[in-house]
Coordinates of C-alpha atoms in Angstrom, one line a residue:
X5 CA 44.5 151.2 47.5
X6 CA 46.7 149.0 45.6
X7 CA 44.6 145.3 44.4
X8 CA 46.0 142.1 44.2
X9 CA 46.2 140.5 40.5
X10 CA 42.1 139.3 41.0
X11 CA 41.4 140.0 37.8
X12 CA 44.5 138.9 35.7
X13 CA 44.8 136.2 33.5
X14 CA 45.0 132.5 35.4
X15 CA 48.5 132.0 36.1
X16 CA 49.9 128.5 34.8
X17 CA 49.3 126.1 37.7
X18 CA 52.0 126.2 40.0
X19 CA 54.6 123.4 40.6
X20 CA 56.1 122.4 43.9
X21 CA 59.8 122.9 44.2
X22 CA 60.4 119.7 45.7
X23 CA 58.9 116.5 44.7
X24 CA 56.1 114.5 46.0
X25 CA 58.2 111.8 47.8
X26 CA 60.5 114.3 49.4
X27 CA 57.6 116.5 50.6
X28 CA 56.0 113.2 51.8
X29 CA 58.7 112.4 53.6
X30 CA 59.7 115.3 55.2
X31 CA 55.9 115.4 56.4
X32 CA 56.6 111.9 58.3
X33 CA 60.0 113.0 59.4
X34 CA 59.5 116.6 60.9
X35 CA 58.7 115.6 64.5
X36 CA 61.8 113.5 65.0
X37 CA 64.1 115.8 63.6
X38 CA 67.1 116.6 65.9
X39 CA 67.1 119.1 68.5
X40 CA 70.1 121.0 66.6
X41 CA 67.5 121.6 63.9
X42 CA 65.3 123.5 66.0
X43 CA 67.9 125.5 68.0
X44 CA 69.4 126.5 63.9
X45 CA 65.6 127.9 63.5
X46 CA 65.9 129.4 66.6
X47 CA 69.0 131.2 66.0
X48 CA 67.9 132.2 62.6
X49 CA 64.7 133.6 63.6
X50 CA 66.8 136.0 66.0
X51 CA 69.1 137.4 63.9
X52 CA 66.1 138.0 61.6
X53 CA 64.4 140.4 64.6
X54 CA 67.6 142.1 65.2
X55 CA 66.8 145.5 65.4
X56 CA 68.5 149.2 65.0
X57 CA 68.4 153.1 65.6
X58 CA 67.2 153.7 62.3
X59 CA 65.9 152.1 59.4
X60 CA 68.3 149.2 57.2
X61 CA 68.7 149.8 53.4
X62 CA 69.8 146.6 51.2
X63 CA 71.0 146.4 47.8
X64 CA 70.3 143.6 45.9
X65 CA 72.4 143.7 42.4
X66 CA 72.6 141.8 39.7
X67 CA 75.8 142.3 37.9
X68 CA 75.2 141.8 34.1
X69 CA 74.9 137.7 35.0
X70 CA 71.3 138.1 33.6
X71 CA 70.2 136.0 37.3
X72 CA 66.5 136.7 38.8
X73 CA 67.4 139.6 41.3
X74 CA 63.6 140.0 42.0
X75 CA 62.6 136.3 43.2
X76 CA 65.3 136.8 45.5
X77 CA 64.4 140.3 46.7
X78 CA 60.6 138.7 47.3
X79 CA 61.7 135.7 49.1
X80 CA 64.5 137.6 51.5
X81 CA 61.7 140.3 51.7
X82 CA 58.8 137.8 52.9
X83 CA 61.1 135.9 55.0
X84 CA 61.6 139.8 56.9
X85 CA 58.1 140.7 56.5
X86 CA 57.3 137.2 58.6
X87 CA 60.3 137.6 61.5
X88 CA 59.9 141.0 62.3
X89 CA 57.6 143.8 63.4
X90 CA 58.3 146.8 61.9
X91 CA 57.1 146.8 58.4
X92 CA 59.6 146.2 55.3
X93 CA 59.8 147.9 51.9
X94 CA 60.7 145.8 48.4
X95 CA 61.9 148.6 45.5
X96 CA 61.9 147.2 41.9
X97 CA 64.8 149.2 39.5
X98 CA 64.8 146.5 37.4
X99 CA 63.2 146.3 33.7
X100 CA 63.8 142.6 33.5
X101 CA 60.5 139.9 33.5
X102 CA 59.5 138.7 35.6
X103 CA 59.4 141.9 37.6
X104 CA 59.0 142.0 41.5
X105 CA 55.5 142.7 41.3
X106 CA 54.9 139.5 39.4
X107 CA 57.2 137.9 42.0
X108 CA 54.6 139.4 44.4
X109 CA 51.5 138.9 43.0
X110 CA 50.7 142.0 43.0
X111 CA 49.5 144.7 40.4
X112 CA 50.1 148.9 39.7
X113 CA 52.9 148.7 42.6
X114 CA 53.1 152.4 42.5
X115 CA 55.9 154.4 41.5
X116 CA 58.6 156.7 43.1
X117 CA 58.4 160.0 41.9
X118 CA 57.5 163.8 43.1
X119 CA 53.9 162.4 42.9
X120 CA 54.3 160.2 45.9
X121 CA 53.5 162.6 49.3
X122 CA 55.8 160.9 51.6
X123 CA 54.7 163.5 54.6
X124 CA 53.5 161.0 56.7
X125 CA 53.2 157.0 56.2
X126 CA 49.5 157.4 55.7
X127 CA 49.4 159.2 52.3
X128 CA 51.7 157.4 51.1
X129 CA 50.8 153.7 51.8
X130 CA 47.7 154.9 49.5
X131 CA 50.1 155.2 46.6
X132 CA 52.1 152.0 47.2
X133 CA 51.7 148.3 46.4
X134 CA 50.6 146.7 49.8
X135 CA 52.0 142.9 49.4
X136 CA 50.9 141.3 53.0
X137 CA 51.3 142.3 56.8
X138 CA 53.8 144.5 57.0
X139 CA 55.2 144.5 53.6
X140 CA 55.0 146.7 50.7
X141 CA 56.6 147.5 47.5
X142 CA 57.3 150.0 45.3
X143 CA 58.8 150.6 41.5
X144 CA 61.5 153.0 40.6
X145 CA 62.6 154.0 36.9
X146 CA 66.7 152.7 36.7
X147 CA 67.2 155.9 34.7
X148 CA 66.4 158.0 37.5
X149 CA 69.2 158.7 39.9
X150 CA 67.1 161.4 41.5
X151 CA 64.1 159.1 42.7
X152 CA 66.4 157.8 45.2
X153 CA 67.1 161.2 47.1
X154 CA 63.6 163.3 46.1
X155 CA 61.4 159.6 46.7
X156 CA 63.2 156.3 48.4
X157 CA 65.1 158.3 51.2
X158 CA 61.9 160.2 52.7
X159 CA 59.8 157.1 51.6
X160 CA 62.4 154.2 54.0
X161 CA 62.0 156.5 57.1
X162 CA 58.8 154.4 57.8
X163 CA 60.4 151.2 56.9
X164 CA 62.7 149.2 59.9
X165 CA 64.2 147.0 56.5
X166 CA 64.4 148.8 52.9
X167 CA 65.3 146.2 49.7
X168 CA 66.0 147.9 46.6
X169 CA 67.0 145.8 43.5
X170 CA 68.3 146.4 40.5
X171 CA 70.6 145.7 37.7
X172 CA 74.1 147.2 39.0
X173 CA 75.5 150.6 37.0
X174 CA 72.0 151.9 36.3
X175 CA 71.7 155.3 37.9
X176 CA 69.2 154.7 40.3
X177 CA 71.2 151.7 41.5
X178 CA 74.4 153.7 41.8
X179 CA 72.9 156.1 43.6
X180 CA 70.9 154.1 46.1
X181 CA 74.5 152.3 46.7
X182 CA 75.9 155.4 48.3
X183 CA 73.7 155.0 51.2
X184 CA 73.4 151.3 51.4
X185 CA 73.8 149.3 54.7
X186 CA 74.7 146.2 52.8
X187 CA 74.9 145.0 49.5
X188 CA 73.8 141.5 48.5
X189 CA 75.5 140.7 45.2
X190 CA 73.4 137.7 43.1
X191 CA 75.1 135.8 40.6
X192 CA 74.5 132.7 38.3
X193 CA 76.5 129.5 39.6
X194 CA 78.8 129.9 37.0
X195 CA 82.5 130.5 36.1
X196 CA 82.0 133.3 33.5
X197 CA 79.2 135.1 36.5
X198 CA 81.4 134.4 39.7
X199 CA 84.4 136.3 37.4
X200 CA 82.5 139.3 37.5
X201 CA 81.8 138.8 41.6
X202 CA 85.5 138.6 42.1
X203 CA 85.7 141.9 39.6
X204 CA 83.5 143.8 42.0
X205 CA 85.0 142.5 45.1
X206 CA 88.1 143.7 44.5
X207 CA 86.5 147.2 43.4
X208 CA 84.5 146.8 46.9
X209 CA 86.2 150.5 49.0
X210 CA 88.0 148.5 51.5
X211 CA 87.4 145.4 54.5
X212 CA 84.4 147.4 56.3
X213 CA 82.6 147.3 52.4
X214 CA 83.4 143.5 51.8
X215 CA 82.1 143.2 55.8
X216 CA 79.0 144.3 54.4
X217 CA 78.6 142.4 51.3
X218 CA 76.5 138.9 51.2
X219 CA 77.0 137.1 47.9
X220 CA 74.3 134.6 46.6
X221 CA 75.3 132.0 43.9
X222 CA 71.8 130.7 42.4
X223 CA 71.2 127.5 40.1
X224 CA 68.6 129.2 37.5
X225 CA 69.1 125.5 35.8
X226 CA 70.1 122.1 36.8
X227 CA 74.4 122.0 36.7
X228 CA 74.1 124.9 34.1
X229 CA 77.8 125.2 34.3
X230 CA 79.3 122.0 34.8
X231 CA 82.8 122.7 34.9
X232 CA 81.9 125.3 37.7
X233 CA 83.6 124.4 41.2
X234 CA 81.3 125.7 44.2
X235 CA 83.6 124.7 47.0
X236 CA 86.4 126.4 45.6
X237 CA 84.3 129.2 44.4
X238 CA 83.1 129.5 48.2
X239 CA 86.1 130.0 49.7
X240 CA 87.8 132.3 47.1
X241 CA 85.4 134.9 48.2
X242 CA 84.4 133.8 51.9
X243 CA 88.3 134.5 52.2
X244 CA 88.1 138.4 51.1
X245 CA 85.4 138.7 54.3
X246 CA 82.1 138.8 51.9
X247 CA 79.7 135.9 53.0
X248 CA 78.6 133.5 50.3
X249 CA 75.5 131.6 49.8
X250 CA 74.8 129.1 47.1
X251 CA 70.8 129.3 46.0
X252 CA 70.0 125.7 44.1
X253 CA 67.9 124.9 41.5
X254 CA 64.0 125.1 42.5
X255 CA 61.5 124.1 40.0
X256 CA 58.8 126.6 41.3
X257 CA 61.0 129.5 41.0
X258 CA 62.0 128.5 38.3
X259 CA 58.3 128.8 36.7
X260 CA 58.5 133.2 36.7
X261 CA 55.1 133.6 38.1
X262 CA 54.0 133.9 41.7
X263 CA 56.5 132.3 44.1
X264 CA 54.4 131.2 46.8
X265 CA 56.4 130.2 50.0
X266 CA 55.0 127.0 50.7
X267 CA 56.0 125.8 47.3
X268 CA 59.5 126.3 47.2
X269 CA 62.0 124.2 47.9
X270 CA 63.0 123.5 51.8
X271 CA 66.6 124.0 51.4
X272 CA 65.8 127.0 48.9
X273 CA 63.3 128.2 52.4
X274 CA 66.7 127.7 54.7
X275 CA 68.6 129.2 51.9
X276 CA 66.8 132.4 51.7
X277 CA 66.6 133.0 55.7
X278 CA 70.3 132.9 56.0
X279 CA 70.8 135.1 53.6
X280 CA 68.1 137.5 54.7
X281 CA 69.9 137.1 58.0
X282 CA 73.2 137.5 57.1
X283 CA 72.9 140.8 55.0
X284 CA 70.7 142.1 58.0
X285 CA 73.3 140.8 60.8
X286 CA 75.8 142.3 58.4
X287 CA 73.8 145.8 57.6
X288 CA 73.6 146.8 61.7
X289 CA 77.1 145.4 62.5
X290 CA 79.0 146.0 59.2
X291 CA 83.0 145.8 60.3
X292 CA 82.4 143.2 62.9
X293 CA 81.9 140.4 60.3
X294 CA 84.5 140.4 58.6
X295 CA 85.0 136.5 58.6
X296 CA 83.4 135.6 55.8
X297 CA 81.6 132.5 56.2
X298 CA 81.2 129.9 52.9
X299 CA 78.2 128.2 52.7

């Protein structure tokens, strides 16, 4: 069985996303926060237990912005892991630090490969990085375009929700891509990144592909792009029927160790469920959401 990091070097001690007088105050606030508030959870948390025929596969790709692919695939993957009851699967195809596993907490996730005995869920949970209830995750050379058919499709049958992220135009990404339900793009806030988002959105194969695209615009630094205009930005690509998300700045993420949920930021926390719920919404009802909503 898979072990936690218990033995690993201590980890730098971790910051809180949001400061001590806005947790404080939050705190004091909660219980007289509007009743609008709690139906929004509400409404959240169902689209996040949606549930379909077969198993969900999403992408998450960076596209040569250099943005953290994997703190977002382990925060959209936990917030799954939490809402639903089927169990959820986070792939790594990325060789950038910090990895997913880091992300995770977690050590020797396992790899895919004709080593792995995907007969049954049994033998191959043994051979897999187990993360919490109902999540696990697994690593996947990007070179290897093969480990997607031979290992990840046998391997998601047991999953209800399948992440896989990656760097995009490696071969295992392009292959995984074939099958995909939905494809969460993620991209710095920045004019030279969200040039590249248009790029691919207008090599996306037609309305039911953009229906099933979710873009996330994250802040790895304070205002790292100044001149960059988010409401414009927004509705450029909310208008081509991809949904957009804007991810802001959040000093615990931002440290590349452990993210611990109860750290980060709450808007990053709101952040991250919509777009878990929107690229799920979006991977069981694909052409039907072709509205794209700006965030």
């Amino acid at each position: 069985m898979i072990k936690t990091q218990a033995g690993a070097a201590p980890a730098p001690r971790a910051v809180s996303g949001d400061g001590w007088m806005r947790r404080t105050g939050r705190a004091v606030l909660r219980p007289f926060l509007p009743v609008g508030g709690v139906e929004a959870a509400i409404e959240i948390g169902s689209r996040l237990q949606r549930s379909a025929a077969t198993g969900r596969r999403l992408l998450v790709e960076d596209l040569d912005s250099g943005t953290d692919t994997a703190v977002v695939t382990a925060l959209m993957a936990r917030a799954l892991a939490h809402y639903r009851r089927d169990r959820v699967l986070a792939v790594s195809s990325s060789r950038r630090e910090p990895s997913l596993a880091t992300r995770f907490g977690v050590e020797g996730p396992g790899e895919l490969g004709p080593q792995l005995d995907t007969t049954s869920f049994e033998s191959a949970g043994d051979s897999i990085g187990r993360v919490g209830d109902r999540l696990w995750t697994v690593r996947a050379d990007p070179d290897d375009a093969d480990a997607h058919t031979a290992g990840l499709l046998p391997l998601s049958r047991f999953f209800g929700v399948t992440l896989v992220e990656g760097e995009s135009g490696s071969p295992f990404m392009t292959s995984a891509r074939a099958d995909a339900h939905a494809r969460v793009l993620v991209a710095r806030a920045t004019r030279d990144a969200t040039r590249k988002v248009g790029r691919a959105l207008d090599r996306a194969d037609g309305d039911d592909a953009l229906a099933r695209t979710v873009v996330v615009l994250t802040e790895e630094l304070p205002r790292e792009d100044r001149g960059f205009d988010g409401v414009h930005t927004a509705q450029v690509i909310a208008d081509s029927g991809a949904a957009v998300l804007r991810l802001a700045h959040d000093r615990h993420v931002a440290q590349g160790s452990v993210v611990r949920p109860r750290r980060i930021r709450e808007v990053t926390h709101r952040t991250v469920l919509a777009v878990a719920a929107e690229a799920l919404v979006r991977a069981i009802d694909g052409s039907a959401h072709r509205d794209g909503r700006g965030r």
